[in-house]
mmCIF file of C-alpha atoms in Angstrom:
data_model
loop_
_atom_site.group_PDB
_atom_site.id
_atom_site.type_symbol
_atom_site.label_atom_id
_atom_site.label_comp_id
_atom_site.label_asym_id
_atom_site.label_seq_id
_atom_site.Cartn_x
_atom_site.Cartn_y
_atom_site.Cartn_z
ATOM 1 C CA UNK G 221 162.201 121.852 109.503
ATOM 2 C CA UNK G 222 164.283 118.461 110.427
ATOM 3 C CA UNK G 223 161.948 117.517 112.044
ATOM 4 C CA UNK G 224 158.804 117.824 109.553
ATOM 5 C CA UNK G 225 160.814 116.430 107.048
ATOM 6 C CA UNK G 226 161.353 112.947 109.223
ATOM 7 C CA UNK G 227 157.699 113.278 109.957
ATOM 8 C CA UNK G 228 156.728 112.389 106.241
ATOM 9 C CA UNK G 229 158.527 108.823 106.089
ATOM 10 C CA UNK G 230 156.661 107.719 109.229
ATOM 11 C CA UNK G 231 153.635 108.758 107.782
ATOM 12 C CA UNK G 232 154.373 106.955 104.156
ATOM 13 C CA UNK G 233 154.910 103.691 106.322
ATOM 14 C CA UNK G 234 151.802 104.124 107.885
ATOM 15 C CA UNK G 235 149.506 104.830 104.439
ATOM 16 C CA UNK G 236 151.788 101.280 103.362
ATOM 17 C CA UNK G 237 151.084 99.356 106.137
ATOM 18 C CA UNK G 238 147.368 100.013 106.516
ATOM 19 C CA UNK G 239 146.099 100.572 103.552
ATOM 20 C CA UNK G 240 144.667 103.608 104.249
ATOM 21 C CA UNK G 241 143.082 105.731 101.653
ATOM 22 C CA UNK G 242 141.864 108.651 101.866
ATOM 23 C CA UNK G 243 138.654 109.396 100.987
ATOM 24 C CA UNK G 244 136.181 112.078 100.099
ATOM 25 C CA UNK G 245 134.249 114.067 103.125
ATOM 26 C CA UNK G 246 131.142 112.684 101.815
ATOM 27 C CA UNK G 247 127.380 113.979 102.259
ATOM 28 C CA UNK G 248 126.449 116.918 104.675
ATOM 29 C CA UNK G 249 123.544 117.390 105.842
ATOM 30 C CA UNK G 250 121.041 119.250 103.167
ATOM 31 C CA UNK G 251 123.102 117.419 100.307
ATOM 32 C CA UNK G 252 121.354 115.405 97.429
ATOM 33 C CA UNK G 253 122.286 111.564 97.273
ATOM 34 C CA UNK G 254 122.936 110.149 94.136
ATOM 35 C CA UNK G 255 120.916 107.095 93.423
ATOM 36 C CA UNK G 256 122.751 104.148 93.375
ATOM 37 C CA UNK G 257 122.239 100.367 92.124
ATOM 38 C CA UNK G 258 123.405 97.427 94.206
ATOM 39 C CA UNK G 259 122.598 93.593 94.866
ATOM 40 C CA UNK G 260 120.327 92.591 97.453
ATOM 41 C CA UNK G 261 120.632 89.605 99.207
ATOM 42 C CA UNK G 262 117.477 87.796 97.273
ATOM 43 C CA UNK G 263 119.547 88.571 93.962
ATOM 44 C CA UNK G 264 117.424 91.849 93.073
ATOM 45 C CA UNK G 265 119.119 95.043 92.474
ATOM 46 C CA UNK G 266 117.692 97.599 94.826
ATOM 47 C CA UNK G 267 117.913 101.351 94.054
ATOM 48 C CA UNK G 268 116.188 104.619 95.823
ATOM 49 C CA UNK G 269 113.944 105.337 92.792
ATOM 50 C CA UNK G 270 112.458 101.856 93.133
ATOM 51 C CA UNK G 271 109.566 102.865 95.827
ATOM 52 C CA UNK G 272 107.926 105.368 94.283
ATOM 53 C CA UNK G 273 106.001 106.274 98.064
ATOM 54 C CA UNK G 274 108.252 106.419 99.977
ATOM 55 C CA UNK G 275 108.654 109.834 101.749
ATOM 56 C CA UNK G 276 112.182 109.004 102.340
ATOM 57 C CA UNK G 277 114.855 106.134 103.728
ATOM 58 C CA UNK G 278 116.871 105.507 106.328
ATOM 59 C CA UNK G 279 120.509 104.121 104.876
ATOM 60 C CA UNK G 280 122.354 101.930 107.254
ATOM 61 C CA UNK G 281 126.105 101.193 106.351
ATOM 62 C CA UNK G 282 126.295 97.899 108.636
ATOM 63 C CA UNK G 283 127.694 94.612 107.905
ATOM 64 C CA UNK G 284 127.704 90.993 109.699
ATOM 65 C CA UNK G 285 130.948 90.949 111.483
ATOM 66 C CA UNK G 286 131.306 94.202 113.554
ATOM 67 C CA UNK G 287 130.387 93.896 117.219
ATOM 68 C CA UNK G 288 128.416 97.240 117.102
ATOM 69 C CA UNK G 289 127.129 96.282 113.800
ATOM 70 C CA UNK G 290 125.561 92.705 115.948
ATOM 71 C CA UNK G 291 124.795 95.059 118.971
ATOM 72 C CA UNK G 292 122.714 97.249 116.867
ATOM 73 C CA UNK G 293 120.913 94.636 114.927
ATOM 74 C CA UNK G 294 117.741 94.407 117.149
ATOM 75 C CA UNK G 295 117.337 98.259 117.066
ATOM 76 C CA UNK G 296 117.985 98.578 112.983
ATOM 77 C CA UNK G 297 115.322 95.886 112.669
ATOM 78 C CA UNK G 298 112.754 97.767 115.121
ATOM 79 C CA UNK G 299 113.522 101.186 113.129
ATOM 80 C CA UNK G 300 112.197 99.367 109.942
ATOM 81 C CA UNK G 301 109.351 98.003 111.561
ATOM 82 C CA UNK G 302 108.244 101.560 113.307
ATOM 83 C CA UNK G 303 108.921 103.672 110.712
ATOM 84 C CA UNK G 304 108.442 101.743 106.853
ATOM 85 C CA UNK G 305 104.450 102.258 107.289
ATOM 86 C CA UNK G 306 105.643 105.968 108.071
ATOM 87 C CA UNK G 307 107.106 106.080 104.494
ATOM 88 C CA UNK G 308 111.022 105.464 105.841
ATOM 89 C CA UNK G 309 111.931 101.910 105.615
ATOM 90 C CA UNK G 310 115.541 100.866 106.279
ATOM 91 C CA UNK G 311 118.213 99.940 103.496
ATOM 92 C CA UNK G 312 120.741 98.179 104.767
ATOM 93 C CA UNK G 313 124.281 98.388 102.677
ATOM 94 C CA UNK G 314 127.224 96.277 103.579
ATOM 95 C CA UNK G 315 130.229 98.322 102.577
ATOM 96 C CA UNK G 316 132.674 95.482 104.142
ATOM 97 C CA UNK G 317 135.559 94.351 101.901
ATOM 98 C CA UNK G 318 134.880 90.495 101.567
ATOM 99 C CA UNK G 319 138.395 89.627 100.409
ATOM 100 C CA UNK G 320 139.634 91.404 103.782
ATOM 101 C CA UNK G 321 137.033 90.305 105.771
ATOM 102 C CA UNK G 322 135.258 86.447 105.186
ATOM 103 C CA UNK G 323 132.534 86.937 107.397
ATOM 104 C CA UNK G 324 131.461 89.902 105.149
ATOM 105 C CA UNK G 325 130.843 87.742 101.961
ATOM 106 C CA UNK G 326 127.743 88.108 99.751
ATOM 107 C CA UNK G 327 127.122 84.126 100.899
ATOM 108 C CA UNK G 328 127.116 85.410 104.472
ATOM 109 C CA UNK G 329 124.838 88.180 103.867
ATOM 110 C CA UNK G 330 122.331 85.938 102.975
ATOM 111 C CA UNK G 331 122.940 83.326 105.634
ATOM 112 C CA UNK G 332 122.751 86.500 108.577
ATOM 113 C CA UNK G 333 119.730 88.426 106.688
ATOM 114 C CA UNK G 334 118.189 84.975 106.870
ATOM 115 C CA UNK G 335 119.066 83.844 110.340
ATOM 116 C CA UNK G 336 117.838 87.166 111.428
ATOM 117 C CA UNK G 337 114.903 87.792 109.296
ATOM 118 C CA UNK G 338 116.015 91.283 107.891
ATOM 119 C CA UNK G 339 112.526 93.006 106.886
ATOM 120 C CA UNK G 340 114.660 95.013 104.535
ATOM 121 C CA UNK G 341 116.833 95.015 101.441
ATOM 122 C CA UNK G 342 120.355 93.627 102.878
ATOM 123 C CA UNK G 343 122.801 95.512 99.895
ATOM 124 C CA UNK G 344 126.447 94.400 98.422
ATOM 125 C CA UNK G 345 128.313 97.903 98.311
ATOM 126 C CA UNK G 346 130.853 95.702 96.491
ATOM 127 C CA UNK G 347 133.090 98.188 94.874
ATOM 128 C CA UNK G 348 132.616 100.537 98.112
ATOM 129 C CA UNK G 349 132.017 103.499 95.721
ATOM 130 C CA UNK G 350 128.251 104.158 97.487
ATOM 131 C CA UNK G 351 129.889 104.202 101.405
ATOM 132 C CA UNK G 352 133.145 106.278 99.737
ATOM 133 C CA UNK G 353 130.531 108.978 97.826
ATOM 134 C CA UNK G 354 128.279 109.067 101.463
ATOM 135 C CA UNK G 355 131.774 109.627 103.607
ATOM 136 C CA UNK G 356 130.483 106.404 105.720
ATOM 137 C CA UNK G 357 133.247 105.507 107.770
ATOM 138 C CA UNK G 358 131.793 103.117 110.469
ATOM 139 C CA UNK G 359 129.441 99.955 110.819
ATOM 140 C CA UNK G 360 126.624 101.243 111.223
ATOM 141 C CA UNK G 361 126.873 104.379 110.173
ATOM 142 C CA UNK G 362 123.414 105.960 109.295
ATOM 143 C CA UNK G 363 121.960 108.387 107.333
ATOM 144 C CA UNK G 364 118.318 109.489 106.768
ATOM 145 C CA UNK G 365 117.593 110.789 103.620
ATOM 146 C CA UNK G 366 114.432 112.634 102.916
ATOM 147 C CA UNK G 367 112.067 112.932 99.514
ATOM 148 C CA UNK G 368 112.363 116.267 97.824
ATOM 149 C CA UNK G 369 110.789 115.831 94.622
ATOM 150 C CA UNK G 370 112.334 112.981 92.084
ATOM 151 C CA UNK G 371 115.745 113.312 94.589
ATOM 152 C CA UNK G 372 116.443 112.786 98.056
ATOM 153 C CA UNK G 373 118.386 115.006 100.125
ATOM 154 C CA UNK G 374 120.333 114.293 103.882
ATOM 155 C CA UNK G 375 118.647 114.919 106.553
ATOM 156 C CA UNK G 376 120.261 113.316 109.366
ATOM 157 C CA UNK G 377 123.924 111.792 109.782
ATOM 158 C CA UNK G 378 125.553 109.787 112.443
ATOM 159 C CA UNK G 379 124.384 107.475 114.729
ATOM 160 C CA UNK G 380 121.344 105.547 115.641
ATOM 161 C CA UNK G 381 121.361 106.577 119.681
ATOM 162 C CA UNK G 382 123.752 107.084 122.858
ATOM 163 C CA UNK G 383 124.543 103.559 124.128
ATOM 164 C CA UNK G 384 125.760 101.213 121.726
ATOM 165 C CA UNK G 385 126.270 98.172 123.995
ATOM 166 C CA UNK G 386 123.112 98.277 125.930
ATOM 167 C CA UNK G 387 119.879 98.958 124.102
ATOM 168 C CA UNK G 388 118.203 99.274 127.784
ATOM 169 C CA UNK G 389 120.424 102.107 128.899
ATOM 170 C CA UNK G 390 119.848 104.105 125.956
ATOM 171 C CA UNK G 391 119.059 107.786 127.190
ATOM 172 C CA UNK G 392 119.031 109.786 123.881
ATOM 173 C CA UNK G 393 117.481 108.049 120.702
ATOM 174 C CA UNK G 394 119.122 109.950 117.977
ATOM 175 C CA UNK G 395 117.287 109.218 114.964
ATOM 176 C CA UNK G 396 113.979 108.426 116.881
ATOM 177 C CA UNK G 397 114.031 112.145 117.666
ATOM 178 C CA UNK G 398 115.116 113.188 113.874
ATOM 179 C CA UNK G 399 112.521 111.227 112.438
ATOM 180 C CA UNK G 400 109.831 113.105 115.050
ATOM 181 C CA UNK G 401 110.909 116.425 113.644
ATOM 182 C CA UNK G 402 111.079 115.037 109.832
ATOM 183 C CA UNK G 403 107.470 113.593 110.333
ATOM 184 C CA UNK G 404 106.591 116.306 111.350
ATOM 185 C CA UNK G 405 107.664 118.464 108.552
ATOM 186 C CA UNK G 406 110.472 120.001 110.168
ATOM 187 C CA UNK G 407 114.403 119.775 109.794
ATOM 188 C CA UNK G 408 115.487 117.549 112.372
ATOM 189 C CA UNK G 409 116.900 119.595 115.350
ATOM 190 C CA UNK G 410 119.857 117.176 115.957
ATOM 191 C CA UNK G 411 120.767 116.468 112.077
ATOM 192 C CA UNK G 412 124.313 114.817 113.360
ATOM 193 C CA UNK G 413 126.019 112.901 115.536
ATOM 194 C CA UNK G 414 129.155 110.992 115.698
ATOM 195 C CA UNK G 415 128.822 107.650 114.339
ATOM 196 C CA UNK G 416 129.884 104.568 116.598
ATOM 197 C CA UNK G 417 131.255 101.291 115.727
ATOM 198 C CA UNK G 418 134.015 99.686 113.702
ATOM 199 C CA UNK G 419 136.013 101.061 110.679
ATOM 200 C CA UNK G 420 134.821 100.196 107.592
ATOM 201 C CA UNK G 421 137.248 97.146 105.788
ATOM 202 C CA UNK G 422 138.317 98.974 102.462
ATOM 203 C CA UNK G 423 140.072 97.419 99.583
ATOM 204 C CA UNK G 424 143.993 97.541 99.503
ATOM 205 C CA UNK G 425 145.251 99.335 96.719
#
């Protein structure tokens, strides 16, 4: 018993000295997203009910600064192009805490979706409450959500394949593979994965 009790000081310190809070588990798989309303880089607000033909998205948490948010760039950008004329274009939220992290800012957003020609909407999540209410936890951190009706509903979490450092030595493309089965008109076989990259920057209470 001593020793749970000296257990919960240690873990106080650490919930002080981080930061951390706790959030909720987020969407599962077969779930219905709330819609949501956020800034896009060209100074629109973007939400999921805007595209009335779409048969679905794919929602990328990402953000500018992340190493396996850069890594990944190329292969976000090539999901848009393959599978937007399919009905599933990319929307790309940055969930980043600006104040925490500079390189994150809505000014840099637009620089970066500039420099790199995003094809898609490039999103502020600025109060986090959209990556908090989808349990994102990484950059990038994906979800594909699917048309059922007026609402959408998860389909596929996690992450976008199994090699996040070298696009060539990919073996398994994750969401390539859900999308077949989606397209198809089936559930996707693999509906998650564990998501790779870096923690998302959260606000300090």
């Amino acid at each position: 018993m001593k020793k749970l009790l000296s257990f919960f000081p240690a873990l106080l310190a650490l919930v002080l000295l981080t930061g951390f809070v706790l959030g909720p588990a987020g969407y599962q798989v077969g779930d219905k997203v709330a819609d949501f309303k956020l800034r896009n880089v060209d100074g629109k607000t973007v939400s999921l009910a805007d595209n009335k033909a779409v048969k679905g998205y794919i929602v990328v948490f990402t953000c500018n600064t992340c190493p396996y948010a850069q890594a990944y760039e190329s292969r976000i950008i090539a999901l848009h192009q393959k599978y937007a004329p399919q009905g599933y274009p990319v929307v790309a939220i940055n969930p980043n805490d600006a104040a925490t992290v500079p390189g994150d800012s809505y000014a840099e957003m637009k620089a970066r979706a500039a420099s790199k020609k995003y094809p898609f909407p490039y999103l502020q999540d600025e109060t986090q409450l959209v990556a908090r209410t989808y349990g994102a936890t990484r950059t990038p951190h994906l979800y594909v959500v699917t048309r059922q009706g007026s609402e959408f509903v998860v389909s596929y979490i996690g992450a976008i394949d199994d090699n996040s450092e070298d696009a060539k030595l990919v073996k398994t493309k994750y969401v390539e593979q859900a999308m077949t089965d989606l397209l198809a008109g089936k559930p996707a076989a693999t509906n998650s994965t564990k998501a790779i990259g870096c923690t998302i920057k959260w606000k300090k209470s």
